[in-house]
Short mmCIF file of C-alpha atoms in Angstrom, two decimals:
data_model
loop_
_atom_site.label_atom_id
_atom_site.label_comp_id
_atom_site.label_asym_id
_atom_site.label_seq_id
_atom_site.Cartn_x
_atom_site.Cartn_y
_atom_site.Cartn_z
CA UNK N 1 -1.39 -19.60 7.18
CA UNK N 2 1.54 -21.97 7.65
CA UNK N 3 5.07 -20.58 7.92
CA UNK N 4 6.04 -21.96 4.54
CA UNK N 5 3.00 -20.46 2.84
CA UNK N 6 3.70 -17.15 4.53
CA UNK N 7 7.30 -17.14 3.31
CA UNK N 8 6.26 -18.07 -0.22
CA UNK N 9 3.68 -15.27 -0.11
CA UNK N 10 6.46 -12.80 0.75
CA UNK N 11 8.57 -14.06 -2.16
CA UNK N 12 5.63 -13.91 -4.55
CA UNK N 13 4.85 -10.36 -3.46
CA UNK N 14 8.46 -9.34 -4.12
CA UNK N 15 8.35 -11.13 -7.47
CA UNK N 16 5.65 -8.72 -8.65
CA UNK N 17 8.37 -6.05 -8.83
CA UNK N 18 10.50 -8.15 -11.17
CA UNK N 19 10.19 -7.61 -14.94
CA UNK N 20 7.98 -10.36 -16.31
CA UNK N 21 10.66 -12.07 -18.38
CA UNK N 22 12.90 -12.63 -15.36
CA UNK N 23 10.17 -13.28 -12.81
CA UNK N 24 9.79 -17.05 -13.00
CA UNK N 25 13.51 -17.76 -12.83
CA UNK N 26 14.03 -15.21 -10.07
CA UNK N 27 11.26 -16.74 -7.98
CA UNK N 28 12.60 -20.24 -8.61
CA UNK N 29 16.03 -19.26 -7.34
CA UNK N 30 14.67 -17.70 -4.15
CA UNK N 31 12.34 -20.65 -3.51
CA UNK N 32 15.20 -23.10 -3.98
CA UNK N 33 17.43 -21.16 -1.58
CA UNK N 34 14.61 -20.85 0.97
CA UNK N 35 14.57 -24.64 1.15
CA UNK N 36 17.99 -24.48 2.87
CA UNK N 37 17.24 -21.66 5.29
CA UNK N 38 16.69 -22.96 8.80
CA UNK N 39 17.04 -19.88 11.00
CA UNK N 40 15.03 -16.70 10.54
CA UNK N 41 13.51 -17.47 7.12
CA UNK N 42 11.25 -14.39 7.32
CA UNK N 43 14.28 -12.10 7.39
CA UNK N 44 15.74 -14.07 4.48
CA UNK N 45 12.56 -13.62 2.46
CA UNK N 46 12.27 -9.91 3.22
CA UNK N 47 15.71 -9.47 1.66
CA UNK N 48 14.08 -10.54 -1.61
CA UNK N 49 12.46 -7.10 -1.82
CA UNK N 50 15.86 -5.41 -1.93
CA UNK N 51 16.95 -7.78 -4.65
CA UNK N 52 13.71 -7.16 -6.54
CA UNK N 53 14.08 -3.39 -6.28
CA UNK N 54 17.63 -3.64 -7.60
CA UNK N 55 16.46 -5.61 -10.62
CA UNK N 56 13.56 -3.22 -11.15
CA UNK N 57 15.87 -0.21 -11.14
CA UNK N 58 18.30 -1.84 -13.53
CA UNK N 59 15.78 -3.35 -15.93
CA UNK N 60 16.65 -2.28 -19.48
CA UNK N 61 13.25 -0.77 -20.21
CA UNK N 62 12.21 0.26 -16.73
CA UNK N 63 10.27 3.48 -16.32
CA UNK N 64 12.85 6.27 -15.99
CA UNK N 65 11.69 9.61 -14.72
CA UNK N 66 15.04 11.18 -15.38
CA UNK N 67 13.71 14.22 -17.18
CA UNK N 68 11.74 16.68 -15.00
CA UNK N 69 9.27 17.21 -17.83
CA UNK N 70 8.59 13.47 -18.10
CA UNK N 71 8.24 13.27 -14.34
CA UNK N 72 5.72 16.12 -14.08
CA UNK N 73 3.90 14.94 -17.22
CA UNK N 74 3.46 11.44 -15.80
CA UNK N 75 2.22 12.80 -12.47
CA UNK N 76 -0.12 15.19 -14.30
CA UNK N 77 -1.59 12.34 -16.37
CA UNK N 78 -2.10 10.23 -13.25
CA UNK N 79 -3.68 13.16 -11.36
CA UNK N 80 -5.94 14.06 -14.29
CA UNK N 81 -7.04 10.45 -14.71
CA UNK N 82 -7.79 9.99 -11.03
CA UNK N 83 -9.71 13.28 -10.86
CA UNK N 84 -11.69 12.40 -13.99
CA UNK N 85 -12.77 9.19 -12.29
CA UNK N 86 -13.38 10.55 -8.79
CA UNK N 87 -14.95 13.99 -9.33
CA UNK N 88 -18.26 12.75 -10.81
CA UNK N 89 -18.79 10.37 -7.86
CA UNK N 90 -21.79 11.40 -5.73
CA UNK N 91 -20.05 11.79 -2.37
CA UNK N 92 -20.73 15.34 -1.22
CA UNK N 93 -24.42 16.12 -1.31
CA UNK N 94 -27.31 14.52 0.52
CA UNK N 95 -30.19 13.44 -1.73
CA UNK N 96 -33.21 15.78 -1.79
CA UNK N 97 -35.89 15.41 0.86
CA UNK N 98 -33.50 14.57 3.69
CA UNK N 99 -33.67 17.99 5.39
CA UNK N 100 -36.18 16.72 7.96
CA UNK N 101 -34.57 13.31 8.50
CA UNK N 102 -33.70 12.72 12.15
CA UNK N 103 -32.53 9.94 14.41
CA UNK N 104 -34.35 9.64 17.71
CA UNK N 105 -31.92 9.30 20.61
CA UNK N 106 -32.64 8.41 24.21
CA UNK N 107 -31.03 11.09 26.38
CA UNK N 108 -28.66 12.11 23.58
CA UNK N 109 -26.90 8.72 23.65
CA UNK N 110 -26.02 7.62 20.11
CA UNK N 111 -26.18 3.86 20.60
CA UNK N 112 -29.03 1.44 19.89
CA UNK N 113 -31.30 2.53 22.75
CA UNK N 114 -34.86 2.49 21.47
CA UNK N 115 -36.84 -0.61 22.38
CA UNK N 116 -38.95 -2.29 19.71
CA UNK N 117 -42.10 -1.88 21.83
CA UNK N 118 -41.43 1.87 22.03
CA UNK N 119 -41.13 2.05 18.25
CA UNK N 120 -44.43 0.20 17.81
CA UNK N 121 -46.13 2.58 20.25
CA UNK N 122 -44.78 5.65 18.43
CA UNK N 123 -45.63 4.17 15.05
CA UNK N 124 -49.28 3.82 16.11
CA UNK N 125 -49.47 7.51 16.90
CA UNK N 126 -46.78 9.31 14.92
CA UNK N 127 -48.81 11.68 12.78
CA UNK N 128 -48.43 14.52 15.27
CA UNK N 129 -44.62 14.66 15.01
CA UNK N 130 -43.49 12.52 12.08
CA UNK N 131 -44.59 11.93 8.51
CA UNK N 132 -42.85 8.53 8.56
CA UNK N 133 -40.95 6.49 11.12
CA UNK N 134 -38.71 3.41 10.86
CA UNK N 135 -36.86 1.05 13.18
CA UNK N 136 -33.65 -0.83 12.43
CA UNK N 137 -31.31 -3.10 14.31
CA UNK N 138 -27.80 -3.91 13.01
CA UNK N 139 -26.55 -7.49 13.13
CA UNK N 140 -23.73 -9.51 11.64
CA UNK N 141 -24.68 -12.55 9.57
CA UNK N 142 -22.87 -15.08 7.44
CA UNK N 143 -25.08 -15.43 4.39
CA UNK N 144 -24.74 -18.25 1.84
CA UNK N 145 -24.90 -16.61 -1.59
CA UNK N 146 -24.73 -19.60 -3.94
CA UNK N 147 -22.01 -19.12 -6.56
CA UNK N 148 -20.63 -16.14 -4.63
CA UNK N 149 -19.92 -18.37 -1.59
CA UNK N 150 -20.65 -17.47 2.03
CA UNK N 151 -20.46 -13.75 2.69
CA UNK N 152 -20.16 -11.97 6.05
CA UNK N 153 -22.63 -9.10 5.86
CA UNK N 154 -23.57 -6.28 8.23
CA UNK N 155 -27.31 -6.49 7.97
CA UNK N 156 -29.71 -3.84 9.19
CA UNK N 157 -32.94 -5.56 10.20
CA UNK N 158 -35.48 -2.84 9.50
CA UNK N 159 -39.19 -2.11 9.44
CA UNK N 160 -40.78 -1.86 5.99
CA UNK N 161 -41.25 1.89 6.47
CA UNK N 162 -37.48 2.43 6.12
CA UNK N 163 -37.57 2.93 2.36
CA UNK N 164 -40.36 5.51 2.78
CA UNK N 165 -38.26 7.38 5.36
CA UNK N 166 -35.31 7.34 2.95
CA UNK N 167 -37.46 8.41 -0.03
CA UNK N 168 -36.65 5.25 -1.96
CA UNK N 169 -39.24 3.53 -4.08
CA UNK N 170 -38.70 -0.16 -4.70
CA UNK N 171 -41.04 -3.15 -4.95
CA UNK N 172 -40.35 -5.45 -2.01
CA UNK N 173 -41.00 -9.13 -1.45
CA UNK N 174 -43.20 -10.02 1.52
CA UNK N 175 -42.93 -10.69 4.39
CA UNK N 176 -39.13 -10.19 4.22
CA UNK N 177 -36.86 -8.72 1.57
CA UNK N 178 -33.14 -8.16 1.32
CA UNK N 179 -31.93 -4.89 -0.23
CA UNK N 180 -28.20 -4.64 -0.89
CA UNK N 181 -26.19 -1.45 -0.52
CA UNK N 182 -24.38 -0.54 -3.75
CA UNK N 183 -20.89 -0.76 -2.18
CA UNK N 184 -21.55 -4.27 -0.82
CA UNK N 185 -23.10 -5.30 -4.14
CA UNK N 186 -19.89 -4.34 -5.93
CA UNK N 187 -17.50 -5.69 -3.27
CA UNK N 188 -19.11 -9.04 -2.50
CA UNK N 189 -21.07 -9.82 -5.63
CA UNK N 190 -18.98 -8.18 -8.35
CA UNK N 191 -21.96 -5.95 -9.32
CA UNK N 192 -23.74 -9.06 -10.63
CA UNK N 193 -27.33 -7.96 -11.52
CA UNK N 194 -28.49 -11.62 -11.41
CA UNK N 195 -28.27 -11.50 -7.61
CA UNK N 196 -31.66 -9.73 -7.60
CA UNK N 197 -34.42 -12.27 -7.32
CA UNK N 198 -32.21 -14.89 -5.67
CA UNK N 199 -33.43 -16.38 -2.40
CA UNK N 200 -31.02 -16.61 0.51
CA UNK N 201 -31.28 -17.96 4.05
CA UNK N 202 -30.97 -15.47 6.89
CA UNK N 203 -31.58 -16.50 10.49
CA UNK N 204 -33.21 -19.72 9.28
CA UNK N 205 -35.67 -17.93 6.98
CA UNK N 206 -35.77 -17.73 3.19
CA UNK N 207 -35.45 -14.12 2.05
CA UNK N 208 -35.49 -12.81 -1.50
CA UNK N 209 -32.96 -10.23 -2.69
CA UNK N 210 -35.39 -7.55 -3.86
CA UNK N 211 -32.99 -4.98 -5.21
CA UNK N 212 -30.01 -2.70 -4.86
CA UNK N 213 -30.30 0.63 -3.06
CA UNK N 214 -29.85 3.58 -5.47
CA UNK N 215 -26.33 5.05 -5.58
CA UNK N 216 -27.56 8.44 -4.39
CA UNK N 217 -29.73 7.16 -1.56
CA UNK N 218 -29.08 8.50 1.92
CA UNK N 219 -26.63 6.45 3.99
CA UNK N 220 -27.64 6.09 7.60
CA UNK N 221 -24.88 6.15 10.27
CA UNK N 222 -22.91 2.92 10.73
CA UNK N 223 -21.83 0.29 8.25
CA UNK N 224 -24.72 -1.56 6.66
CA UNK N 225 -24.12 -3.92 3.73
CA UNK N 226 -27.76 -4.88 3.28
CA UNK N 227 -31.18 -4.07 4.67
CA UNK N 228 -33.42 -6.91 5.77
CA UNK N 229 -36.81 -5.24 5.35
CA UNK N 230 -39.59 -6.93 7.33
CA UNK N 231 -43.27 -6.22 7.66
CA UNK N 232 -44.75 -5.39 11.07
CA UNK N 233 -45.83 -8.95 11.89
CA UNK N 234 -42.42 -10.42 11.15
CA UNK N 235 -40.62 -7.67 13.04
CA UNK N 236 -42.92 -8.29 16.00
CA UNK N 237 -41.43 -11.78 16.37
CA UNK N 238 -38.36 -10.09 17.85
CA UNK N 239 -38.42 -9.72 21.67
CA UNK N 240 -40.19 -6.49 22.58
CA UNK N 241 -37.13 -5.46 24.62
CA UNK N 242 -34.86 -5.64 21.55
CA UNK N 243 -33.05 -2.36 21.07
CA UNK N 244 -32.31 -0.57 17.85
CA UNK N 245 -32.33 2.80 16.11
CA UNK N 246 -35.31 4.86 15.09
CA UNK N 247 -35.13 7.25 12.17
CA UNK N 248 -37.96 9.51 11.11
CA UNK N 249 -39.04 12.29 8.79
CA UNK N 250 -40.19 15.21 10.94
CA UNK N 251 -43.41 17.03 10.20
CA UNK N 252 -41.73 20.31 11.21
CA UNK N 253 -37.94 20.74 11.02
CA UNK N 254 -37.96 22.88 14.20
CA UNK N 255 -38.61 19.86 16.45
CA UNK N 256 -35.46 19.07 18.44
CA UNK N 257 -36.85 17.07 21.38
CA UNK N 258 -39.90 15.07 22.20
CA UNK N 259 -41.35 13.98 25.50
CA UNK N 260 -43.06 10.60 25.94
CA UNK N 261 -44.81 9.29 29.03
CA UNK N 262 -43.28 5.99 30.13
CA UNK N 263 -44.95 3.05 31.93
CA UNK N 264 -44.69 4.74 35.33
CA UNK N 265 -46.32 7.90 34.00
CA UNK N 266 -43.11 9.98 34.01
CA UNK N 267 -42.11 12.09 31.05
CA UNK N 268 -39.06 10.77 29.21
CA UNK N 269 -37.21 13.04 26.78
CA UNK N 270 -35.78 11.99 23.45
CA UNK N 271 -33.53 14.07 21.18
CA UNK N 272 -34.19 14.37 17.45
CA UNK N 273 -30.75 14.57 15.83
CA UNK N 274 -30.79 15.86 12.26
CA UNK N 275 -28.91 13.49 9.95
CA UNK N 276 -28.68 15.68 6.85
CA UNK N 277 -25.37 17.47 6.38
CA UNK N 278 -23.56 15.20 8.83
CA UNK N 279 -21.68 13.14 6.26
CA UNK N 280 -17.92 13.46 6.34
CA UNK N 281 -17.01 15.81 3.55
CA UNK N 282 -14.21 14.31 1.42
CA UNK N 283 -12.34 17.61 1.46
CA UNK N 284 -12.34 17.62 5.28
CA UNK N 285 -10.97 14.05 5.28
CA UNK N 286 -8.37 15.08 2.71
CA UNK N 287 -7.25 17.98 4.92
CA UNK N 288 -6.98 15.55 7.84
CA UNK N 289 -4.88 13.15 5.75
CA UNK N 290 -2.71 16.05 4.59
CA UNK N 291 -2.17 17.27 8.16
CA UNK N 292 -1.38 13.78 9.45
CA UNK N 293 1.04 13.19 6.57
CA UNK N 294 2.74 16.50 7.32
CA UNK N 295 3.17 15.52 10.97
CA UNK N 296 4.36 11.96 10.32
CA UNK N 297 6.62 12.64 7.32
CA UNK N 298 9.45 14.38 9.26
CA UNK N 299 9.58 11.37 11.60
CA UNK N 300 10.09 8.91 8.75
CA UNK N 301 12.12 10.97 6.28
CA UNK N 302 14.77 13.66 6.47
CA UNK N 303 13.29 16.77 4.93
CA UNK N 304 16.66 18.41 4.29
CA UNK N 305 17.21 18.92 0.60
CA UNK N 306 20.95 19.49 1.08
CA UNK N 307 23.25 22.44 0.55
CA UNK N 308 22.97 24.08 -2.84
CA UNK N 309 24.51 27.25 -4.28
CA UNK N 310 22.30 30.29 -3.67
CA UNK N 311 21.90 30.94 -7.38
CA UNK N 312 20.66 27.44 -8.15
CA UNK N 313 17.40 28.76 -9.54
CA UNK N 314 13.76 28.95 -8.59
CA UNK N 315 12.70 26.19 -11.01
CA UNK N 316 13.83 23.67 -8.43
CA UNK N 317 11.13 24.90 -6.08
CA UNK N 318 8.53 25.16 -8.83
CA UNK N 319 9.29 21.55 -9.75
CA UNK N 320 9.02 20.39 -6.13
CA UNK N 321 5.77 22.31 -5.64
CA UNK N 322 4.35 20.81 -8.86
CA UNK N 323 5.11 17.29 -7.68
CA UNK N 324 3.59 17.91 -4.25
CA UNK N 325 0.42 19.48 -5.69
CA UNK N 326 -0.09 16.70 -8.25
CA UNK N 327 0.44 14.05 -5.57
CA UNK N 328 -2.13 15.76 -3.34
CA UNK N 329 -4.64 15.81 -6.20
CA UNK N 330 -4.21 12.03 -6.45
CA UNK N 331 -4.65 11.68 -2.68
CA UNK N 332 -7.83 13.78 -2.88
CA UNK N 333 -9.13 11.51 -5.65
CA UNK N 334 -8.38 8.47 -3.49
CA UNK N 335 -10.24 10.05 -0.55
CA UNK N 336 -13.27 10.67 -2.78
CA UNK N 337 -13.14 7.10 -4.04
CA UNK N 338 -13.01 5.67 -0.52
CA UNK N 339 -15.85 7.97 0.57
CA UNK N 340 -17.86 6.68 -2.39
CA UNK N 341 -17.11 3.08 -1.46
CA UNK N 342 -18.46 3.90 1.99
CA UNK N 343 -15.57 3.06 4.27
CA UNK N 344 -12.42 4.33 5.93
CA UNK N 345 -9.09 3.20 4.54
CA UNK N 346 -5.88 3.89 6.52
CA UNK N 347 -4.00 2.92 3.34
CA UNK N 348 -4.65 6.45 2.04
CA UNK N 349 -2.59 7.97 4.85
CA UNK N 350 0.21 5.47 4.23
CA UNK N 351 0.08 6.10 0.49
CA UNK N 352 0.15 9.86 1.05
CA UNK N 353 3.22 9.60 3.30
CA UNK N 354 5.04 7.31 0.84
CA UNK N 355 4.23 9.61 -2.08
CA UNK N 356 5.47 12.69 -0.22
CA UNK N 357 8.58 10.79 0.82
CA UNK N 358 9.22 9.88 -2.82
CA UNK N 359 8.85 13.55 -3.84
CA UNK N 360 11.46 14.65 -1.27
CA UNK N 361 13.93 11.83 -2.04
CA UNK N 362 13.50 12.38 -5.78
CA UNK N 363 14.15 16.10 -5.32
CA UNK N 364 17.41 15.40 -3.51
CA UNK N 365 18.62 13.30 -6.44
CA UNK N 366 18.17 16.00 -9.07
CA UNK N 367 20.58 18.52 -10.53
CA UNK N 368 19.53 21.98 -9.31
CA UNK N 369 20.25 23.49 -12.74
CA UNK N 370 18.60 21.14 -15.25
CA UNK N 371 16.51 19.16 -12.71
CA UNK N 372 17.49 15.85 -14.30
CA UNK N 373 18.22 12.89 -12.05
CA UNK N 374 21.93 12.65 -11.27
CA UNK N 375 23.62 9.45 -12.42
CA UNK N 376 26.80 7.41 -12.35
CA UNK N 377 27.25 6.97 -8.59
CA UNK N 378 30.87 6.62 -7.47
CA UNK N 379 31.87 5.78 -3.95
CA UNK N 380 34.56 8.11 -2.69
CA UNK N 381 37.09 7.88 0.11
CA UNK N 382 39.48 5.18 1.20
CA UNK N 383 38.26 2.42 3.50
CA UNK N 384 41.45 2.46 5.55
CA UNK N 385 40.85 6.02 6.73
CA UNK N 386 37.44 5.54 8.29
CA UNK N 387 35.54 2.84 10.05
CA UNK N 388 33.10 3.01 7.14
CA UNK N 389 33.78 1.46 3.80
CA UNK N 390 33.50 4.84 2.12
CA UNK N 391 33.02 8.49 3.05
CA UNK N 392 30.15 8.88 0.71
CA UNK N 393 28.89 8.68 -2.83
CA UNK N 394 29.28 11.17 -5.64
CA UNK N 395 26.75 11.47 -8.41
CA UNK N 396 27.17 13.36 -11.63
CA UNK N 397 24.82 15.48 -13.70
CA UNK N 398 25.02 14.04 -17.20
CA UNK N 399 24.73 17.58 -18.60
CA UNK N 400 27.90 18.55 -16.74
CA UNK N 401 26.32 21.02 -14.34
CA UNK N 402 28.02 19.58 -11.29
CA UNK N 403 28.63 16.81 -8.79
CA UNK N 404 26.42 15.81 -5.90
CA UNK N 405 28.25 14.54 -2.83
CA UNK N 406 26.12 12.42 -0.49
CA UNK N 407 27.91 11.55 2.78
CA UNK N 408 27.42 8.11 4.34
CA UNK N 409 26.94 9.78 7.72
CA UNK N 410 26.98 13.49 8.67
CA UNK N 411 30.56 14.61 9.33
CA UNK N 412 32.23 17.93 10.13
CA UNK N 413 33.03 18.28 6.39
CA UNK N 414 29.70 17.21 5.02
CA UNK N 415 26.80 17.45 7.40
CA UNK N 416 24.36 17.04 4.54
CA UNK N 417 24.55 16.37 0.83
CA UNK N 418 26.31 19.12 -1.09
CA UNK N 419 26.22 20.24 -4.65
CA UNK N 420 29.51 21.16 -6.35
CA UNK N 421 28.78 23.31 -9.36
CA UNK N 422 31.11 22.90 -12.33
CA UNK N 423 31.88 26.00 -14.36
CA UNK N 424 32.21 26.19 -18.14
CA UNK N 425 35.86 25.07 -18.06
CA UNK N 426 34.59 21.53 -17.43
CA UNK N 427 32.26 21.54 -20.42
CA UNK N 428 34.76 19.74 -22.69
CA UNK N 429 34.32 16.61 -20.56
CA UNK N 430 30.59 16.35 -21.16
CA UNK Z 1 44.62 -1.10 -21.32
CA UNK Z 2 41.42 -2.44 -19.76
CA UNK Z 3 40.51 -0.86 -16.45
CA UNK Z 4 39.79 -3.37 -13.69
CA UNK Z 5 36.70 -2.54 -11.70
CA UNK Z 6 37.42 -1.63 -8.10
CA UNK Z 7 35.35 -3.63 -5.66
CA UNK Z 8 33.95 -2.58 -2.33
CA UNK Z 9 34.96 -4.78 0.58
CA UNK Z 10 31.53 -6.38 0.57
CA UNK Z 11 31.67 -7.20 -3.14
CA UNK Z 12 35.21 -8.54 -2.73
CA UNK Z 13 34.04 -10.78 0.14
CA UNK Z 14 31.25 -12.17 -2.00
CA UNK Z 15 33.60 -12.73 -4.92
CA UNK Z 16 36.07 -14.44 -2.60
CA UNK Z 17 33.28 -16.63 -1.17
CA UNK Z 18 32.22 -17.74 -4.64
CA UNK Z 19 35.82 -18.34 -5.60
CA UNK Z 20 36.26 -20.43 -2.45
CA UNK Z 21 33.48 -22.74 -3.57
CA UNK Z 22 30.46 -21.24 -1.84
CA UNK Z 23 28.64 -21.00 -5.11
CA UNK Z 24 25.05 -20.57 -3.91
CA UNK Z 25 23.42 -17.42 -2.60
CA UNK Z 26 22.60 -18.88 0.78
CA UNK Z 27 26.09 -20.40 1.13
CA UNK Z 28 27.57 -16.96 0.48
CA UNK Z 29 25.30 -15.53 3.17
CA UNK Z 30 26.38 -18.17 5.65
CA UNK Z 31 30.12 -17.77 5.08
CA UNK Z 32 30.14 -13.96 4.90
CA UNK Z 33 27.47 -13.30 7.53
CA UNK Z 34 25.82 -10.80 5.18
CA UNK Z 35 22.01 -10.60 4.90
CA UNK Z 36 20.13 -11.80 1.84
CA UNK Z 37 19.17 -8.23 0.94
CA UNK Z 38 22.87 -7.44 0.49
CA UNK Z 39 24.17 -10.66 -1.02
CA UNK Z 40 21.70 -11.18 -3.85
CA UNK Z 41 21.74 -7.62 -5.28
CA UNK Z 42 25.55 -7.68 -5.04
CA UNK Z 43 25.65 -10.93 -6.97
CA UNK Z 44 23.34 -9.46 -9.62
CA UNK Z 45 25.75 -6.53 -9.93
CA UNK Z 46 28.75 -8.83 -10.19
CA UNK Z 47 26.98 -10.88 -12.83
CA UNK Z 48 26.01 -7.75 -14.75
CA UNK Z 49 29.69 -6.67 -14.69
CA UNK Z 50 30.58 -10.18 -15.98
CA UNK Z 51 32.72 -11.00 -12.96
CA UNK Z 52 30.59 -14.05 -12.19
CA UNK Z 53 28.15 -16.12 -14.19
CA UNK Z 54 25.27 -18.26 -13.06
CA UNK Z 55 23.97 -21.64 -14.11
CA UNK Z 56 21.21 -23.95 -12.93
CA UNK Z 57 22.42 -27.30 -11.73
CA UNK Z 58 21.11 -30.42 -13.42
CA UNK Z 59 17.68 -31.60 -12.28
CA UNK Z 60 19.00 -35.15 -11.86
CA UNK Z 61 21.50 -34.05 -9.21
CA UNK Z 62 18.77 -32.30 -7.24
CA UNK Z 63 16.43 -35.29 -7.64
CA UNK Z 64 19.10 -37.66 -6.32
CA UNK Z 65 19.43 -35.54 -3.21
CA UNK Z 66 15.64 -34.94 -2.97
CA UNK Z 67 15.86 -31.16 -2.98
CA UNK Z 68 15.01 -28.37 -5.42
CA UNK Z 69 17.62 -27.56 -8.07
CA UNK Z 70 19.74 -24.54 -7.24
CA UNK Z 71 21.34 -21.82 -9.27
CA UNK Z 72 25.05 -21.66 -8.69
CA UNK Z 73 27.56 -18.97 -9.45
CA UNK Z 74 31.17 -19.17 -10.51
CA UNK Z 75 33.87 -16.69 -11.37
CA UNK Z 76 34.59 -15.67 -14.93
CA UNK Z 77 38.09 -15.01 -16.16
CA UNK Z 78 37.56 -11.28 -15.56
CA UNK Z 79 36.26 -12.11 -12.07
CA UNK Z 80 39.40 -14.06 -11.23
CA UNK Z 81 41.60 -11.18 -12.39
CA UNK Z 82 39.54 -8.68 -10.40
CA UNK Z 83 39.68 -10.88 -7.31
CA UNK Z 84 43.45 -11.11 -7.55
CA UNK Z 85 43.59 -7.31 -7.63
CA UNK Z 86 41.19 -7.19 -4.67
CA UNK Z 87 43.50 -9.50 -2.70
CA UNK Z 88 46.20 -6.83 -2.93
CA UNK Z 89 43.75 -4.23 -1.71
CA UNK Z 90 42.18 -6.39 1.01
CA UNK Z 91 44.96 -8.77 2.07
CA UNK Z 92 42.89 -10.41 4.80
CA UNK Z 93 40.26 -11.68 2.39
CA UNK Z 94 41.79 -15.12 1.91
CA UNK Z 95 42.11 -15.56 5.66
CA UNK Z 96 38.53 -14.45 6.23
CA UNK Z 97 37.17 -16.88 3.64
CA UNK Z 98 39.58 -19.70 2.87
CA UNK Z 99 38.84 -22.21 0.11
CA UNK Z 100 37.09 -24.96 2.01
CA UNK Z 101 34.60 -26.78 -0.13
CA UNK Z 102 34.47 -28.26 -3.55
CA UNK Z 103 33.02 -25.85 -6.08
CA UNK Z 104 29.64 -26.74 -7.59
CA UNK Z 105 31.23 -27.36 -10.95
CA UNK Z 106 33.67 -29.74 -9.31
CA UNK Z 107 30.75 -31.55 -7.70
CA UNK Z 108 29.05 -31.85 -11.04
CA UNK Z 109 32.15 -33.17 -12.78
#
């Protein structure tokens, strides 16, 4: 991306924060000014976010969470909506019939270590140990998908016994068929059902898209966007030394290892690693995100809520706890959604930290008595007496419960923000 | 009696810069040395308080100079009164930012 495009992209991103009516003019002004900036235009453009936030805060009909009830109600609605969407998603349980599913590993090593010739040999004589056996080899391919453009797909080139191993029934084209994973179908093809039956070119061969894997089908380890299912003859065109993974359904679940005689007559041992129950449980990921957020948050945000009178009431803590719990419910929903989509998204951790940061900062800006956001900031102090412009800023509770003093920097007088409670004698002013 | 708004030093500098003829956001940044993230929100605030007002320059002027049209700012009557009060509070303002260029409205005239 050229520098100019990059800078315009920054401005356009900031413009999304601007109320719609003002957006076009605001963007035009920043674009016009950018034309004159010669040194450090990126820094200039990043300043647009501060301007945009100012306009967002001061928009006449901007969303105000001044009342604690409105704030908790909005969070509750968001949490309920996200849970309603995410809880029914099938992300926790393995489909039935996967209790005996194993991956065969050479010497316990979890990479692609099984040679194609070994798979063929085992496949010829597998009845003793396995009810079904399949080979697959991951590869990355750029696939032309007609109206959907060229798509980079992680393709698992697999034997035609794979669907039997995974307990999936689907009519397949011969000799090769492409079966899309549901997540890739949604992400790359917009869940277009017309993709089924289309012929695409993979590795110089025409392959028909035969179907979409069922949502509740078992997901094998690693990221696979589509399975290229090939019959034995087509798979045999690969070099016999090609390495891949072998998955199988065991005849008896007690089998943990198997010994095979190699070319020199020596016994070689392979591990049978059970695959069922190994999926990352969303709740475990959520706990990890929660722990990481808890560790990172103090580094990015001051956790001090300031000095308040001792009798400021327990509702303050109930309110804070409500916000934190509702935010975590939304984070849990996001974790479930990402687990359903079949990926890992570091954006969840970032979002969790930002949401927790908002909860803390919001809490600091609320009256400890009525829990409404304090308003009417006034800068206090005289510039001539300090090297700062002002000592600090005073906010006022519009219900007249008190004043909140926020120092510019910690001083001997005010090491942290302090709440000055006003007694009833001040009530005539409010 | 109307109460004149008290300006921070930063806001007074920006008002002085606009009064001195630096009527565009980037010109204000250049003369004051303040970053864009400070200057533009401050100008919005000043405009909201009706101390300055903004106007787009004519397209023909920009076309003649082969550049995009800019939005320029100028002081209102209330802005001039407030700036005079700020001069008493910050006496070095006029020496920091002397009137040096023709104002945009003068250019247009």
